[in-house]
XYZ file of C-alpha atoms in Angstrom:
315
model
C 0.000 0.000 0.000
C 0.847 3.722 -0.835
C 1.447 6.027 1.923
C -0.408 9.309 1.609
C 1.544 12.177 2.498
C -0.423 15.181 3.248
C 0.419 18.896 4.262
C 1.332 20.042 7.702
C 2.323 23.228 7.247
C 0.214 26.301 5.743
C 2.307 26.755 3.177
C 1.689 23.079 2.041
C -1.787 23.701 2.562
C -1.590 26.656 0.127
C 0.283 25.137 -2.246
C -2.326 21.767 -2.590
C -5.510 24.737 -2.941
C -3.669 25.997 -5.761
C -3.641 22.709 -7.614
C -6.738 21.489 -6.939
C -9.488 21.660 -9.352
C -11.233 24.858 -9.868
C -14.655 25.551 -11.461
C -12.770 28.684 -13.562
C -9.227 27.354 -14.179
C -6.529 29.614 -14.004
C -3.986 29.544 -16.839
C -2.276 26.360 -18.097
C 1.521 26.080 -17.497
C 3.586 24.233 -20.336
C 6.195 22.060 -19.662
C 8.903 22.223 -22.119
C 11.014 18.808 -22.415
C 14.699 17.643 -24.534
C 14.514 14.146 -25.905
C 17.263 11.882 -26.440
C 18.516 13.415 -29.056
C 17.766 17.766 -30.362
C 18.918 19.170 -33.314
C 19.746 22.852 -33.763
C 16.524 23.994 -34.602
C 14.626 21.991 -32.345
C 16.858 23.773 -29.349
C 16.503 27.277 -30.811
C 12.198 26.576 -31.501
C 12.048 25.019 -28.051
C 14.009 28.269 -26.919
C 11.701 30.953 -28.729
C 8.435 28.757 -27.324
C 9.674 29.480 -23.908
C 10.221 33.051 -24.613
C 7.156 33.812 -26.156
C 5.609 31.968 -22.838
C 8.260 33.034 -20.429
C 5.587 33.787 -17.327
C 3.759 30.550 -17.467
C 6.455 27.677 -18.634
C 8.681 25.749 -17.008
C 11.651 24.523 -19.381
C 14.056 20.972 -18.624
C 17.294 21.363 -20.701
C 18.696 18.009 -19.441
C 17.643 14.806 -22.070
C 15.157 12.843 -21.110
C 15.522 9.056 -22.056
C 12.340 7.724 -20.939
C 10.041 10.216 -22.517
C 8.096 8.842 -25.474
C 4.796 10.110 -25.875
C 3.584 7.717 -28.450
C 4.563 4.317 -26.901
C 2.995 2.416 -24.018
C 5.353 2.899 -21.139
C 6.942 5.780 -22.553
C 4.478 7.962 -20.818
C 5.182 7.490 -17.502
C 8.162 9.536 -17.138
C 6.368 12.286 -18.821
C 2.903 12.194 -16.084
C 5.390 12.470 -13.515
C 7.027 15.330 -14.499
C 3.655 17.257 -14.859
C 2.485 16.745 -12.005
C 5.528 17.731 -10.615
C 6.143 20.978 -12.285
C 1.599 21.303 -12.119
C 1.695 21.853 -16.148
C -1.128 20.698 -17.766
C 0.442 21.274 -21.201
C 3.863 19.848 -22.646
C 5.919 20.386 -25.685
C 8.514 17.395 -26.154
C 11.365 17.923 -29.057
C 13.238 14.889 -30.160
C 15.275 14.106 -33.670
C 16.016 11.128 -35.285
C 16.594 9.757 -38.688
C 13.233 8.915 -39.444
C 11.451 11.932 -37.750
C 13.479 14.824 -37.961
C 12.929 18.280 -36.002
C 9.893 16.885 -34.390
C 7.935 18.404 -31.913
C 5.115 16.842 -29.780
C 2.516 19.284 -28.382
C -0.027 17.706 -25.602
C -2.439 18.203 -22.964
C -2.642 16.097 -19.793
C -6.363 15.754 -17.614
C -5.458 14.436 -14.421
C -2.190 14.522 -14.765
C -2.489 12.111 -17.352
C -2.171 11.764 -20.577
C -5.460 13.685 -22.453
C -4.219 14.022 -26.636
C -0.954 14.600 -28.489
C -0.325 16.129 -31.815
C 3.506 15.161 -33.654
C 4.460 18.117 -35.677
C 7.757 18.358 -37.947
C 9.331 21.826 -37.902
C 10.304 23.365 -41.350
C 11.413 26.835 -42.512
C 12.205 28.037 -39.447
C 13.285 31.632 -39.068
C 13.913 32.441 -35.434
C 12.900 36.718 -33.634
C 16.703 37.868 -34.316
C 16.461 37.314 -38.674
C 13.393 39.730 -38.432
C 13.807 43.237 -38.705
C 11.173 46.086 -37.537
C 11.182 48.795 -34.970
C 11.864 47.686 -31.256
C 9.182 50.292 -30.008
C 6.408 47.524 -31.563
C 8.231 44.613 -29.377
C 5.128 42.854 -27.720
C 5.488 43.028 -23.581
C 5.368 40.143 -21.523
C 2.088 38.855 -20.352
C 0.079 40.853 -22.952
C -3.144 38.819 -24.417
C -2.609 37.667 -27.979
C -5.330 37.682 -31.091
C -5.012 34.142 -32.397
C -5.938 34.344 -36.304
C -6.612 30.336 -37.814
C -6.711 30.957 -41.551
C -8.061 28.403 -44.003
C -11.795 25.863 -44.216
C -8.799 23.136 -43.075
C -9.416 24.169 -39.657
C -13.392 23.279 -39.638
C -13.149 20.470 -42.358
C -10.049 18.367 -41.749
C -9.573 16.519 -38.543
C -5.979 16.632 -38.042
C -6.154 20.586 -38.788
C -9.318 20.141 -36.051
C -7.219 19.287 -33.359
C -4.129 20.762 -34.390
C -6.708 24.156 -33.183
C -7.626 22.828 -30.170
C -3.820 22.392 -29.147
C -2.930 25.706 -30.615
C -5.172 27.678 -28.558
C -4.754 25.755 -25.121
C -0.754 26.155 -25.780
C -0.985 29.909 -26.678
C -4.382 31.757 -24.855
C -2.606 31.983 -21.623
C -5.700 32.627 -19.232
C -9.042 32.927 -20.100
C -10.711 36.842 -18.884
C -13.853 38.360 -19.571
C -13.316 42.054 -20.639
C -10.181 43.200 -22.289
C -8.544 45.918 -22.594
C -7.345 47.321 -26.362
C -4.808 49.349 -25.634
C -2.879 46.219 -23.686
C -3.544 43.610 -27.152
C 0.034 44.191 -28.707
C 0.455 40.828 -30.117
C -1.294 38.270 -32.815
C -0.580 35.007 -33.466
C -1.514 33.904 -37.358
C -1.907 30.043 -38.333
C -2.760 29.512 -41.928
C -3.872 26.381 -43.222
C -1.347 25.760 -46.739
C -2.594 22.267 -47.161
C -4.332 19.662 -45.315
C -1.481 18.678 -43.198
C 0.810 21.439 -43.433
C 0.064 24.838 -41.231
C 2.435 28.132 -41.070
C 2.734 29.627 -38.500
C 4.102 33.250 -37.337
C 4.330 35.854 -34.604
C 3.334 39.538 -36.111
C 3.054 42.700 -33.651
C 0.157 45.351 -33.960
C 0.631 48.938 -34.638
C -2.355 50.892 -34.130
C -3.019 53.654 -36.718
C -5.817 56.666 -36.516
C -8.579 55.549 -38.920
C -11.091 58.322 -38.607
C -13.024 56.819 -36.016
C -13.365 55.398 -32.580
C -12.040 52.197 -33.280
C -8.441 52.282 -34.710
C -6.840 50.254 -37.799
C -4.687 47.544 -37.290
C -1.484 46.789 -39.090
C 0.779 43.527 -38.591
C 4.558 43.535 -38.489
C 6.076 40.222 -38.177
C 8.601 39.880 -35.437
C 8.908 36.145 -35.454
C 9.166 33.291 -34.835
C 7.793 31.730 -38.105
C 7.887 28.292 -39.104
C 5.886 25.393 -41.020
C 3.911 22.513 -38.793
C 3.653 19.445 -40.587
C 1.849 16.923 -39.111
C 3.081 13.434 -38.751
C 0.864 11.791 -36.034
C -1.905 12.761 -33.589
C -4.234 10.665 -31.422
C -7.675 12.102 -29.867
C -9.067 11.512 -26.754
C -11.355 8.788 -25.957
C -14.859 9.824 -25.919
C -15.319 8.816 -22.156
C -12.123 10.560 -21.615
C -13.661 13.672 -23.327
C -16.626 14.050 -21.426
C -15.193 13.517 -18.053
C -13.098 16.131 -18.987
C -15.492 18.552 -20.215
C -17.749 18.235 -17.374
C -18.923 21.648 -15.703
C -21.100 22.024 -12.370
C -24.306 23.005 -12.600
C -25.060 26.548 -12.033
C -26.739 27.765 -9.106
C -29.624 29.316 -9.381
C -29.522 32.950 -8.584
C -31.234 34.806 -5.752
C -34.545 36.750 -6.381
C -33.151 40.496 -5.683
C -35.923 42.405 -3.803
C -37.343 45.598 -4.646
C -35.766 46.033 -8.442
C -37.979 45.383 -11.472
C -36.264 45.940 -14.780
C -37.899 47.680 -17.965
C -36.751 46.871 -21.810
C -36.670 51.282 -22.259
C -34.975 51.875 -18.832
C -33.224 48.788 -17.950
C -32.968 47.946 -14.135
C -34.714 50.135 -11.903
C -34.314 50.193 -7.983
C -36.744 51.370 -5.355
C -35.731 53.027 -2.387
C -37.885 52.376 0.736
C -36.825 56.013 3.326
C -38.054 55.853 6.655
C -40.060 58.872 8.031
C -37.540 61.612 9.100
C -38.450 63.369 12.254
C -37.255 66.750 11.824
C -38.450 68.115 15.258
C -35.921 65.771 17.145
C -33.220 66.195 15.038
C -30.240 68.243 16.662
C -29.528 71.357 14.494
C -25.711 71.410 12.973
C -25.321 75.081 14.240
C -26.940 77.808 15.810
C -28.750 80.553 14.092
C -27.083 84.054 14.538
C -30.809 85.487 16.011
C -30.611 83.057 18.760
C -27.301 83.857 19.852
C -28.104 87.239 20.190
C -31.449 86.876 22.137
C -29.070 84.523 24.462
C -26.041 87.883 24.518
C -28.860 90.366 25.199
C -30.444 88.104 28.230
C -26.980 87.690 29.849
C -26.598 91.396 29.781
C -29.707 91.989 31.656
C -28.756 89.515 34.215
C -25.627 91.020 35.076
C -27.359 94.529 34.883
C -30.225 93.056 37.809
C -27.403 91.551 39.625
C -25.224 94.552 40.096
C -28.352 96.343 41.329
C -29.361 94.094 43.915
C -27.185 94.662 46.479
C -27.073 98.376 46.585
C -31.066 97.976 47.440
C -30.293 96.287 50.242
C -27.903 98.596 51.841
C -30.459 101.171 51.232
C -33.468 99.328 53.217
C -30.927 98.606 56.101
């Protein structure tokens, strides 16, 4: 039997919170692994992948023997790491003879295995062979547009999934409202053929257009490169809907006293308790009062002086 180790400290405690399942995930970390054997390219794509998602990847340079995605056995090394490192996405680079510059891109539910998608890198031309002005360099952390160009993407399945992979690998995490001034960035995927995709990084410069919304222009600042797919397998259809699984909503609470209108749109009422103005204590005293108080003092100090002088008359 397996001993379960559980927290003790906060910290632990923290830390397990963070990885448990959410109803609104956070954003995936990718793991970033060296096969047995890397080619040039493969290090310097593997290198700009990490770059372009420096805040929320986690890159091994050592080789890793074990990992191999596509054989039974070969994936244990690779579930261990994960949940290790809490990445929920990997992208594995190996070389050989047979299968050169190729690049495995995959998504783990559970910490386990979910889909994979074998890619072969071709006509790659790394950030530094681009030229454009510095001043359009995307920042870090900035929210990309993701651009899938071709029917490929709705009507062929490998293209299908390829998507799916794409956008889990490249989103970052998922918000509601977004702000246009902070989208520097697009990502472009065009479909050249039913198993071959290119792929490139362009920057957006905003121009004045004459109205409220600003044009858009692309510069490409790399990297670019062709995906041409070798292998892929899909989940399992029991896999899939375990994984896609989403809690009910609860229903929400009846808010009292608003009503809303289709001209005026949601409209309060506001229930005020009667005021009594009699009790209330006055902020400050009016000047007339004051000077029916001054004028009363006077006359009291006025009959008090006087007093005692009567009496030494009657004695």
């Amino acid at each position: 039997m397996l001993e379960i180790k559980t927290a003790k400290t906060r910290k632990g405690k923290r830390e397990l919170e963070k990885r448990a399942p959410k109803l609104v995930e956070s954003g995936k970390k990718t793991l970033i692994l060296h096969g047995t054997k890397t080619s040039g390219v493969l290090n310097a794509v593997l290198a700009q992948i990490y770059h372009l998602k420096k805040n929320d990847a986690v890159k091994y340079s050592r080789k890793n023997e074990n990992v191999k995605p596509f054989e039974a056995g070969g994936e244990t090394s690779l579930e261990f790491f994960s949940l290790k490192t809490d990445c929920s996405i990997f992208v594995y680079g190996s070389h050989s003879k047979k299968r050169p510059d190729n690049l495995v891109i995959g998504r783990t539910y559970d910490h386990h295995i979910y889909d994979l998608v074998e890619v072969g890198i071709e006509n790659f031309k790394p950030m530094e062979s681009f030229n454009y002005d510095k001043k359009l360099a995307p920042k870090e952390g900035s929210k990309p547009f993701i651009v899938f160009i071709g029917e490929g993407f709705e009507a062929v399945d490998e293209l299908k999934h390829l998507k799916e992979v794409l956008l889990d690998l490249l989103r970052g995490e998922v918000v509601e409202n977004l702000n246009l001034a902070g989208v520097d960035r697009a990502y472009v995927c065009a479909a050249l053929s039913p198993n071959r995709v290119l792929f490139t990084h362009c920057a957006l410069r905003l121009k004045k257009s004459g109205t409220v919304v600003p044009r858009m222009e692309l510069v490409e600042v790399g990297p670019s490169m062709d995906f041409v797919i070798r292998r892929h397998r899909p989940p399992n259809e029991s896999l899939r809907k375990e994984a896609m699984k989403t809690s009910r909503e609860k229903p929400k609470k009846k808010e009292k006293n608003v009503k809303r209108d289709e001209l005026k749109g949601k409209i309060g009422s506001i229930y005020i308790p009667d005021q009594k103005v009699g009790e209330t204590a006055l902020p400050y005293k009016a000047k007339g009062v004051k000077r029916e108080r001054r004028e009363a003092k006077r006359k009291n100090d006025k009959d008090g002086e006087n007093a005692p002088k009567r009496q030494k008359e009657d004695s």
